[in-house]
Amino acid sequence: MLQGVLARLDDAGNHVPRFTAPRCLLERQAVGGCDACHTTCPHAAITLGMVGSSVQIDPDLCTGCGLCVQVCPSGALEYNLEPAMQSVRDQQDPAARATPDASLTCSRSGAGGPSLTCLGRVTPALLSAAGAWGAPLTLIHGDCAGCPVGAPDVPQRLARVLDTAQELRAPTGQPAQVTIRPATPEDTSRSLTVSRRSAFGALFRAGKQHLAQSIPDSPLPFVDWSVPEDRTPQEWTWRERSLRPTPPEDAAVLWPAPLVDDTCIDCPVCANVCPTGAITRDLQPDGGVQLLLNLGACTGCMACLHSCPPQAIHAQTHWRPAAFRAPLLLRESDTVM
């Protein structure tokens, strides 16, 4: 058992996010490309190159702040969301705490409790999941203005992430109860009240968390691109899963995705540039083609919209819950270009 715990600790410290090249808009050669990660990185750790090596991260310059992951429109860059989610969920277990409140803190804030390298790693999926569990979550940051890990505007970025999460949660009728605030002197001395029953379970799950007060980075496995389900980034998989309580059938769920009009020329460009395979072209035995959209796999990057030769694609921001249950027919044609 001890060897298993030590192996879990050895998995920690992978501060460089995983890069999945087929999801990158540069690799997909989408019109307009994308430089969001390069522009956002506060440490000049990311350089952009040619197809085949479009995004390169210098591990010596990367601090693991997660801001590049936060802004990546297609999920090409990502951290494992599940350790942070598990930590929030564990804290909201009445058997593990005296109160149902949960917290995540910046590792340099000096505050007690589970911490992330930087709160720049917080994404809408994490906050939406906390909302689905129905208990308050406090995000405690340090002195971002002078922090060598993240960026001065991390609190403002967190506020925008929370706005997105609240828009996503709006149709559930149960908003996320999230507070964003700086650390106080009282935070440095606070400790979590853990029951004897759950103490070892929390230690085993969180590993290094209880030794260094940080949530370990478990490296994500490589994406098996032959499995369509694996092409969807964790972020968007969890956004959909977190739509609990289930929205009413007439609710409007925030999920930007494409629609196609009659000026479509049935070319394959939209499917070719889609970074997650959300758009597929189904060739019919009679020579026609169906253009299908898997809404849950769509990240809303709009590479299809920007790359469409006749500009036949338009964005729709909200969808009914039924749209997530089966592929949507965007267009059907008797001919193929």
CSV table of C-alpha atoms in Angstrom, one decimal:
chain,number,residue,atom,x,y,z
A,1,MET,CA,0.0,0.0,0.0
A,2,LEU,CA,2.9,2.4,0.9
A,3,GLN,CA,4.4,1.9,-2.6
A,4,GLY,CA,1.1,2.9,-4.1
A,5,VAL,CA,0.9,6.1,-2.1
A,6,LEU,CA,4.5,7.0,-3.0
A,7,ALA,CA,3.8,6.3,-6.7
A,8,ARG,CA,0.9,8.7,-6.4
A,9,LEU,CA,3.2,11.3,-5.0
A,10,ASP,CA,5.7,10.8,-7.8
A,11,ASP,CA,3.0,11.7,-10.3
A,12,ALA,CA,2.8,15.2,-8.8
A,13,GLY,CA,4.7,18.2,-10.1
A,14,ASN,CA,3.8,17.9,-13.8
A,15,HIS,CA,3.4,21.7,-14.1
A,16,VAL,CA,3.4,21.8,-18.0
A,17,PRO,CA,-0.1,21.4,-19.5
A,18,ARG,CA,-0.7,18.6,-21.9
A,19,PHE,CA,-0.8,19.7,-25.6
A,20,THR,CA,-3.0,17.7,-27.9
A,21,ALA,CA,-1.9,18.8,-31.4
A,22,PRO,CA,-5.0,17.6,-33.3
A,23,ARG,CA,-7.1,20.0,-31.2
A,24,CYS,CA,-4.9,23.0,-32.0
A,25,LEU,CA,-6.4,25.5,-34.5
A,26,LEU,CA,-2.9,26.1,-35.9
A,27,GLU,CA,-2.4,22.4,-36.5
A,28,ARG,CA,-5.9,22.3,-38.1
A,29,GLN,CA,-4.9,25.2,-40.3
A,30,ALA,CA,-8.0,27.1,-39.4
A,31,VAL,CA,-8.3,30.5,-41.1
A,32,GLY,CA,-7.0,33.2,-38.7
A,33,GLY,CA,-5.2,30.6,-36.7
A,34,CYS,CA,-4.9,31.3,-32.9
A,35,ASP,CA,-2.2,32.8,-30.7
A,36,ALA,CA,-4.2,32.9,-27.4
A,37,CYS,CA,-1.8,30.8,-25.4
A,38,HIS,CA,1.3,32.7,-26.6
A,39,THR,CA,-0.3,36.1,-26.0
A,40,THR,CA,-1.6,35.1,-22.6
A,41,CYS,CA,1.4,33.4,-21.1
A,42,PRO,CA,3.0,35.9,-18.6
A,43,HIS,CA,6.4,34.2,-18.7
A,44,ALA,CA,7.1,33.9,-22.5
A,45,ALA,CA,7.1,30.1,-22.0
A,46,ILE,CA,5.1,29.4,-25.2
A,47,THR,CA,6.4,29.8,-28.7
A,48,LEU,CA,4.4,29.2,-31.9
A,49,GLY,CA,5.8,27.3,-34.9
A,50,MET,CA,4.9,25.6,-38.1
A,51,VAL,CA,2.4,22.8,-38.5
A,52,GLY,CA,3.8,19.7,-36.7
A,53,SER,CA,5.3,21.8,-33.9
A,54,SER,CA,2.8,24.6,-33.6
A,55,VAL,CA,2.9,25.0,-29.9
A,56,GLN,CA,6.0,24.5,-27.9
A,57,ILE,CA,6.2,25.1,-24.1
A,58,ASP,CA,9.6,25.7,-22.4
A,59,PRO,CA,9.3,23.7,-19.1
A,60,ASP,CA,12.0,25.9,-17.5
A,61,LEU,CA,9.9,29.0,-18.1
A,62,CYS,CA,6.5,27.5,-17.5
A,63,THR,CA,5.3,28.1,-13.9
A,64,GLY,CA,2.1,26.0,-14.2
A,65,CYS,CA,-0.2,29.0,-13.7
A,66,GLY,CA,-2.7,27.6,-16.2
A,67,LEU,CA,-3.7,30.8,-17.8
A,68,CYS,CA,-3.0,29.4,-21.3
A,69,VAL,CA,-5.4,26.5,-20.5
A,70,GLN,CA,-8.0,28.9,-19.3
A,71,VAL,CA,-8.0,30.8,-22.7
A,72,CYS,CA,-7.4,27.9,-25.1
A,73,PRO,CA,-10.6,27.9,-27.3
A,74,SER,CA,-10.4,24.3,-28.3
A,75,GLY,CA,-9.0,22.4,-25.4
A,76,ALA,CA,-5.6,21.8,-27.1
A,77,LEU,CA,-4.0,22.7,-23.8
A,78,GLU,CA,-5.4,21.2,-20.6
A,79,TYR,CA,-4.7,20.0,-17.1
A,80,ASN,CA,-6.4,17.2,-15.4
A,81,LEU,CA,-9.5,18.7,-13.8
A,82,GLU,CA,-10.4,15.8,-11.6
A,83,PRO,CA,-8.0,16.2,-8.7
A,84,ALA,CA,-9.3,19.7,-8.0
A,85,MET,CA,-12.9,18.5,-8.5
A,86,GLN,CA,-12.4,15.6,-6.1
A,87,SER,CA,-10.9,18.0,-3.5
A,88,VAL,CA,-13.9,20.3,-3.7
A,89,ARG,CA,-16.3,17.4,-3.6
A,90,ASP,CA,-14.5,15.9,-0.6
A,91,GLN,CA,-14.7,19.2,1.3
A,92,GLN,CA,-18.4,19.3,0.7
A,93,ASP,CA,-18.9,15.9,2.3
A,94,PRO,CA,-20.6,16.6,5.6
A,95,ALA,CA,-18.7,13.7,7.1
A,96,ALA,CA,-15.4,15.3,6.3
A,97,ARG,CA,-16.0,18.9,7.5
A,98,ALA,CA,-17.8,20.7,10.3
A,99,THR,CA,-19.3,23.0,7.6
A,100,PRO,CA,-20.2,22.3,4.0
A,101,ASP,CA,-18.1,25.1,2.7
A,102,ALA,CA,-15.2,24.3,0.4
A,103,SER,CA,-12.1,26.3,-0.7
A,104,LEU,CA,-9.3,26.4,-3.2
A,105,THR,CA,-6.4,28.6,-2.5
A,106,CYS,CA,-3.4,30.0,-4.4
A,107,SER,CA,-0.3,28.1,-3.4
A,108,ARG,CA,1.5,31.3,-2.6
A,109,SER,CA,-1.3,32.9,-0.7
A,110,GLY,CA,-0.3,31.4,2.7
A,111,ALA,CA,-3.9,30.3,3.3
A,112,GLY,CA,-4.6,26.9,4.6
A,113,GLY,CA,-6.5,24.2,2.8
A,114,PRO,CA,-6.2,22.6,-0.6
A,115,SER,CA,-4.3,24.8,-3.1
A,116,LEU,CA,-3.6,25.1,-6.8
A,117,THR,CA,-0.3,26.3,-8.2
A,118,CYS,CA,-2.3,29.3,-9.3
A,119,LEU,CA,-6.0,30.1,-9.4
A,120,GLY,CA,-5.5,30.7,-13.1
A,121,ARG,CA,-6.1,27.0,-13.4
A,122,VAL,CA,-9.8,27.5,-12.4
A,123,THR,CA,-12.1,26.9,-15.3
A,124,PRO,CA,-15.9,27.2,-15.9
A,125,ALA,CA,-16.3,23.4,-15.6
A,126,LEU,CA,-14.9,23.3,-12.1
A,127,LEU,CA,-17.1,26.1,-10.9
A,128,SER,CA,-20.2,24.7,-12.6
A,129,ALA,CA,-19.5,21.3,-11.0
A,130,ALA,CA,-19.3,23.0,-7.6
A,131,GLY,CA,-22.6,24.6,-8.3
A,132,ALA,CA,-24.2,21.3,-9.2
A,133,TRP,CA,-23.1,19.9,-5.8
A,134,GLY,CA,-24.8,22.8,-4.2
A,135,ALA,CA,-22.4,24.0,-1.6
A,136,PRO,CA,-20.4,27.2,-1.3
A,137,LEU,CA,-16.9,27.5,-2.7
A,138,THR,CA,-14.3,30.2,-1.8
A,139,LEU,CA,-11.4,30.9,-4.1
A,140,ILE,CA,-8.6,32.6,-2.1
A,141,HIS,CA,-5.8,34.3,-4.0
A,142,GLY,CA,-2.6,35.9,-2.8
A,143,ASP,CA,-0.8,39.1,-3.9
A,144,CYS,CA,-1.3,38.6,-7.7
A,145,ALA,CA,0.3,42.0,-8.5
A,146,GLY,CA,3.7,40.8,-7.3
A,147,CYS,CA,3.3,37.0,-7.9
A,148,PRO,CA,6.1,35.3,-10.0
A,149,VAL,CA,3.8,32.4,-10.9
A,150,GLY,CA,0.6,33.9,-12.4
A,151,ALA,CA,-0.3,37.4,-13.6
A,152,PRO,CA,-1.6,40.6,-11.9
A,153,ASP,CA,-5.1,40.3,-13.4
A,154,VAL,CA,-5.8,36.7,-12.2
A,155,PRO,CA,-8.7,37.9,-9.9
A,156,GLN,CA,-10.3,39.7,-12.9
A,157,ARG,CA,-9.8,36.6,-15.0
A,158,LEU,CA,-11.5,34.5,-12.3
A,159,ALA,CA,-14.4,36.8,-12.3
A,160,ARG,CA,-14.9,36.3,-16.0
A,161,VAL,CA,-14.6,32.5,-15.6
A,162,LEU,CA,-17.3,32.7,-12.9
A,163,ASP,CA,-19.5,34.7,-15.2
A,164,THR,CA,-19.3,32.0,-17.8
A,165,ALA,CA,-20.0,29.3,-15.3
A,166,GLN,CA,-23.1,31.2,-14.0
A,167,GLU,CA,-24.4,31.6,-17.6
A,168,LEU,CA,-24.0,27.9,-18.1
A,169,ARG,CA,-25.7,27.1,-14.8
A,170,ALA,CA,-28.6,29.6,-15.3
A,171,PRO,CA,-31.0,27.1,-16.9
A,172,THR,CA,-30.5,24.7,-14.0
A,173,GLY,CA,-32.0,27.2,-11.6
A,174,GLN,CA,-29.1,26.5,-9.2
A,175,PRO,CA,-26.3,29.1,-9.5
A,176,ALA,CA,-22.8,28.4,-8.2
A,177,GLN,CA,-22.1,29.8,-4.8
A,178,VAL,CA,-18.6,31.1,-5.4
A,179,THR,CA,-16.7,33.8,-3.6
A,180,ILE,CA,-13.4,35.2,-4.9
A,181,ARG,CA,-11.3,37.1,-2.4
A,182,PRO,CA,-7.7,37.8,-1.3
A,183,ALA,CA,-6.1,35.9,1.6
A,184,THR,CA,-6.3,37.4,5.0
A,185,PRO,CA,-4.1,36.8,8.1
A,186,GLU,CA,-6.8,34.6,9.5
A,187,ASP,CA,-6.5,32.3,6.5
A,188,THR,CA,-2.9,31.4,7.3
A,189,SER,CA,-3.9,29.7,10.5
A,190,ARG,CA,-7.1,28.1,9.4
A,191,SER,CA,-7.2,24.3,9.1
A,192,LEU,CA,-9.7,21.8,7.7
A,193,THR,CA,-11.8,19.8,10.1
A,194,VAL,CA,-11.5,16.2,8.9
A,195,SER,CA,-13.3,13.3,10.5
A,196,ARG,CA,-11.4,10.2,11.5
A,197,ARG,CA,-13.5,8.1,9.1
A,198,SER,CA,-12.6,10.2,6.1
A,199,ALA,CA,-9.0,11.2,7.0
A,200,PHE,CA,-7.2,8.3,5.4
A,201,GLY,CA,-9.4,8.4,2.4
A,202,ALA,CA,-8.7,12.0,1.8
A,203,LEU,CA,-4.9,11.4,2.2
A,204,PHE,CA,-5.0,8.5,-0.2
A,205,ARG,CA,-6.9,10.5,-2.9
A,206,ALA,CA,-5.1,13.7,-2.5
A,207,GLY,CA,-1.6,12.4,-1.9
A,208,LYS,CA,0.8,15.3,-1.7
A,209,GLN,CA,-2.1,17.7,-0.9
A,210,HIS,CA,-1.7,16.9,2.8
A,211,LEU,CA,2.1,17.1,2.8
A,212,ALA,CA,2.5,20.3,0.8
A,213,GLN,CA,-1.0,21.7,0.9
A,214,SER,CA,-1.3,21.5,-2.9
A,215,ILE,CA,-3.4,19.4,-5.2
A,216,PRO,CA,-1.1,17.1,-7.2
A,217,ASP,CA,-0.8,17.3,-11.0
A,218,SER,CA,-1.7,13.9,-12.4
A,219,PRO,CA,-0.4,13.8,-16.0
A,220,LEU,CA,-3.2,13.2,-18.5
A,221,PRO,CA,-2.7,10.2,-20.8
A,222,PHE,CA,-2.3,10.8,-24.5
A,223,VAL,CA,-5.5,11.2,-26.4
A,224,ASP,CA,-6.5,8.1,-28.5
A,225,TRP,CA,-7.7,9.9,-31.6
A,226,SER,CA,-9.3,6.8,-32.9
A,227,VAL,CA,-11.9,7.0,-30.2
A,228,PRO,CA,-14.3,9.9,-30.9
A,229,GLU,CA,-15.3,10.2,-27.3
A,230,ASP,CA,-11.7,10.9,-26.3
A,231,ARG,CA,-11.5,13.8,-28.7
A,232,THR,CA,-13.7,16.0,-26.4
A,233,PRO,CA,-11.6,17.9,-23.9
A,234,GLN,CA,-12.3,17.3,-20.2
A,235,GLU,CA,-13.4,20.9,-19.8
A,236,TRP,CA,-16.4,20.5,-22.1
A,237,THR,CA,-17.2,17.0,-21.0
A,238,TRP,CA,-17.5,18.2,-17.5
A,239,ARG,CA,-19.4,21.3,-18.5
A,240,GLU,CA,-22.1,19.1,-19.9
A,241,ARG,CA,-22.0,16.7,-17.0
A,242,SER,CA,-22.4,19.6,-14.5
A,243,LEU,CA,-25.8,20.6,-16.0
A,244,ARG,CA,-27.6,19.4,-12.8
A,245,PRO,CA,-30.3,19.7,-11.8
A,246,THR,CA,-31.4,18.8,-15.3
A,247,PRO,CA,-32.6,22.0,-17.1
A,248,PRO,CA,-36.3,22.1,-18.2
A,249,GLU,CA,-36.9,21.0,-21.8
A,250,ASP,CA,-37.7,24.6,-22.9
A,251,ALA,CA,-34.6,26.1,-21.2
A,252,ALA,CA,-31.8,27.8,-23.2
A,253,VAL,CA,-28.4,26.3,-22.4
A,254,LEU,CA,-25.3,28.5,-23.1
A,255,TRP,CA,-23.2,26.5,-25.6
A,256,PRO,CA,-21.9,28.5,-28.6
A,257,ALA,CA,-21.9,26.3,-31.7
A,258,PRO,CA,-22.4,26.6,-35.5
A,259,LEU,CA,-25.5,26.7,-37.7
A,260,VAL,CA,-25.3,26.3,-41.5
A,261,ASP,CA,-27.4,28.2,-44.0
A,262,ASP,CA,-28.4,27.5,-47.6
A,263,THR,CA,-25.4,29.2,-49.1
A,264,CYS,CA,-23.3,26.1,-48.1
A,265,ILE,CA,-21.5,24.6,-51.0
A,266,ASP,CA,-21.0,21.2,-49.3
A,267,CYS,CA,-17.3,21.4,-49.2
A,268,PRO,CA,-15.4,19.6,-46.4
A,269,VAL,CA,-13.6,22.6,-44.8
A,270,CYS,CA,-15.7,22.9,-41.6
A,271,ALA,CA,-15.2,19.2,-40.8
A,272,ASN,CA,-11.5,19.4,-41.7
A,273,VAL,CA,-10.8,22.4,-39.3
A,274,CYS,CA,-13.0,21.2,-36.4
A,275,PRO,CA,-10.5,20.5,-33.5
A,276,THR,CA,-12.6,17.9,-31.7
A,277,GLY,CA,-14.4,16.2,-34.6
A,278,ALA,CA,-17.7,17.7,-33.5
A,279,ILE,CA,-18.6,18.3,-37.1
A,280,THR,CA,-18.7,15.2,-39.4
A,281,ARG,CA,-19.6,14.7,-43.0
A,282,ASP,CA,-21.6,11.5,-43.5
A,283,LEU,CA,-21.5,10.4,-47.1
A,284,GLN,CA,-24.8,8.8,-48.2
A,285,PRO,CA,-25.1,5.7,-50.5
A,286,ASP,CA,-27.0,7.8,-53.1
A,287,GLY,CA,-24.1,10.2,-53.4
A,288,GLY,CA,-25.4,12.9,-51.1
A,289,VAL,CA,-24.0,14.1,-47.8
A,290,GLN,CA,-25.2,14.9,-44.3
A,291,LEU,CA,-23.4,17.5,-42.2
A,292,LEU,CA,-23.8,16.5,-38.5
A,293,LEU,CA,-22.9,18.3,-35.2
A,294,ASN,CA,-22.2,16.6,-31.9
A,295,LEU,CA,-23.1,19.5,-29.7
A,296,GLY,CA,-21.5,18.2,-26.6
A,297,ALA,CA,-18.1,17.9,-28.4
A,298,CYS,CA,-18.2,21.5,-29.7
A,299,THR,CA,-15.9,23.9,-27.8
A,300,GLY,CA,-17.4,27.0,-29.6
A,301,CYS,CA,-14.0,27.9,-31.1
A,302,MET,CA,-15.7,28.8,-34.3
A,303,ALA,CA,-12.9,27.7,-36.5
A,304,CYS,CA,-15.5,26.4,-38.9
A,305,LEU,CA,-17.2,29.9,-39.1
A,306,HIS,CA,-13.9,31.7,-39.8
A,307,SER,CA,-12.8,29.1,-42.3
A,308,CYS,CA,-16.0,28.6,-44.3
A,309,PRO,CA,-15.4,29.7,-47.9
A,310,PRO,CA,-18.9,31.0,-48.7
A,311,GLN,CA,-19.4,32.2,-45.1
A,312,ALA,CA,-22.4,30.0,-44.7
A,313,ILE,CA,-21.8,29.3,-41.0
A,314,HIS,CA,-23.2,31.4,-38.2
A,315,ALA,CA,-23.0,31.1,-34.4
A,316,GLN,CA,-25.9,30.1,-32.2
A,317,THR,CA,-25.2,30.7,-28.5
A,318,HIS,CA,-28.0,28.9,-26.8
A,319,TRP,CA,-29.6,25.4,-27.3
A,320,ARG,CA,-32.4,23.3,-25.9
A,321,PRO,CA,-31.3,20.4,-23.7
A,322,ALA,CA,-32.6,17.9,-26.3
A,323,ALA,CA,-29.9,19.1,-28.7
A,324,PHE,CA,-27.3,17.3,-26.6
A,325,ARG,CA,-28.9,13.9,-26.9
A,326,ALA,CA,-28.2,13.0,-30.5
A,327,PRO,CA,-26.2,14.4,-33.5
A,328,LEU,CA,-27.8,17.5,-35.0
A,329,LEU,CA,-28.4,17.6,-38.8
A,330,LEU,CA,-26.8,20.9,-39.9
A,331,ARG,CA,-27.3,20.3,-43.6
A,332,GLU,CA,-28.4,17.6,-46.0
A,333,SER,CA,-27.5,17.7,-49.7
A,334,ASP,CA,-27.9,15.5,-52.7
A,335,THR,CA,-24.4,16.3,-54.1
A,336,VAL,CA,-20.9,16.4,-52.7
A,337,MET,CA,-18.2,18.9,-53.7
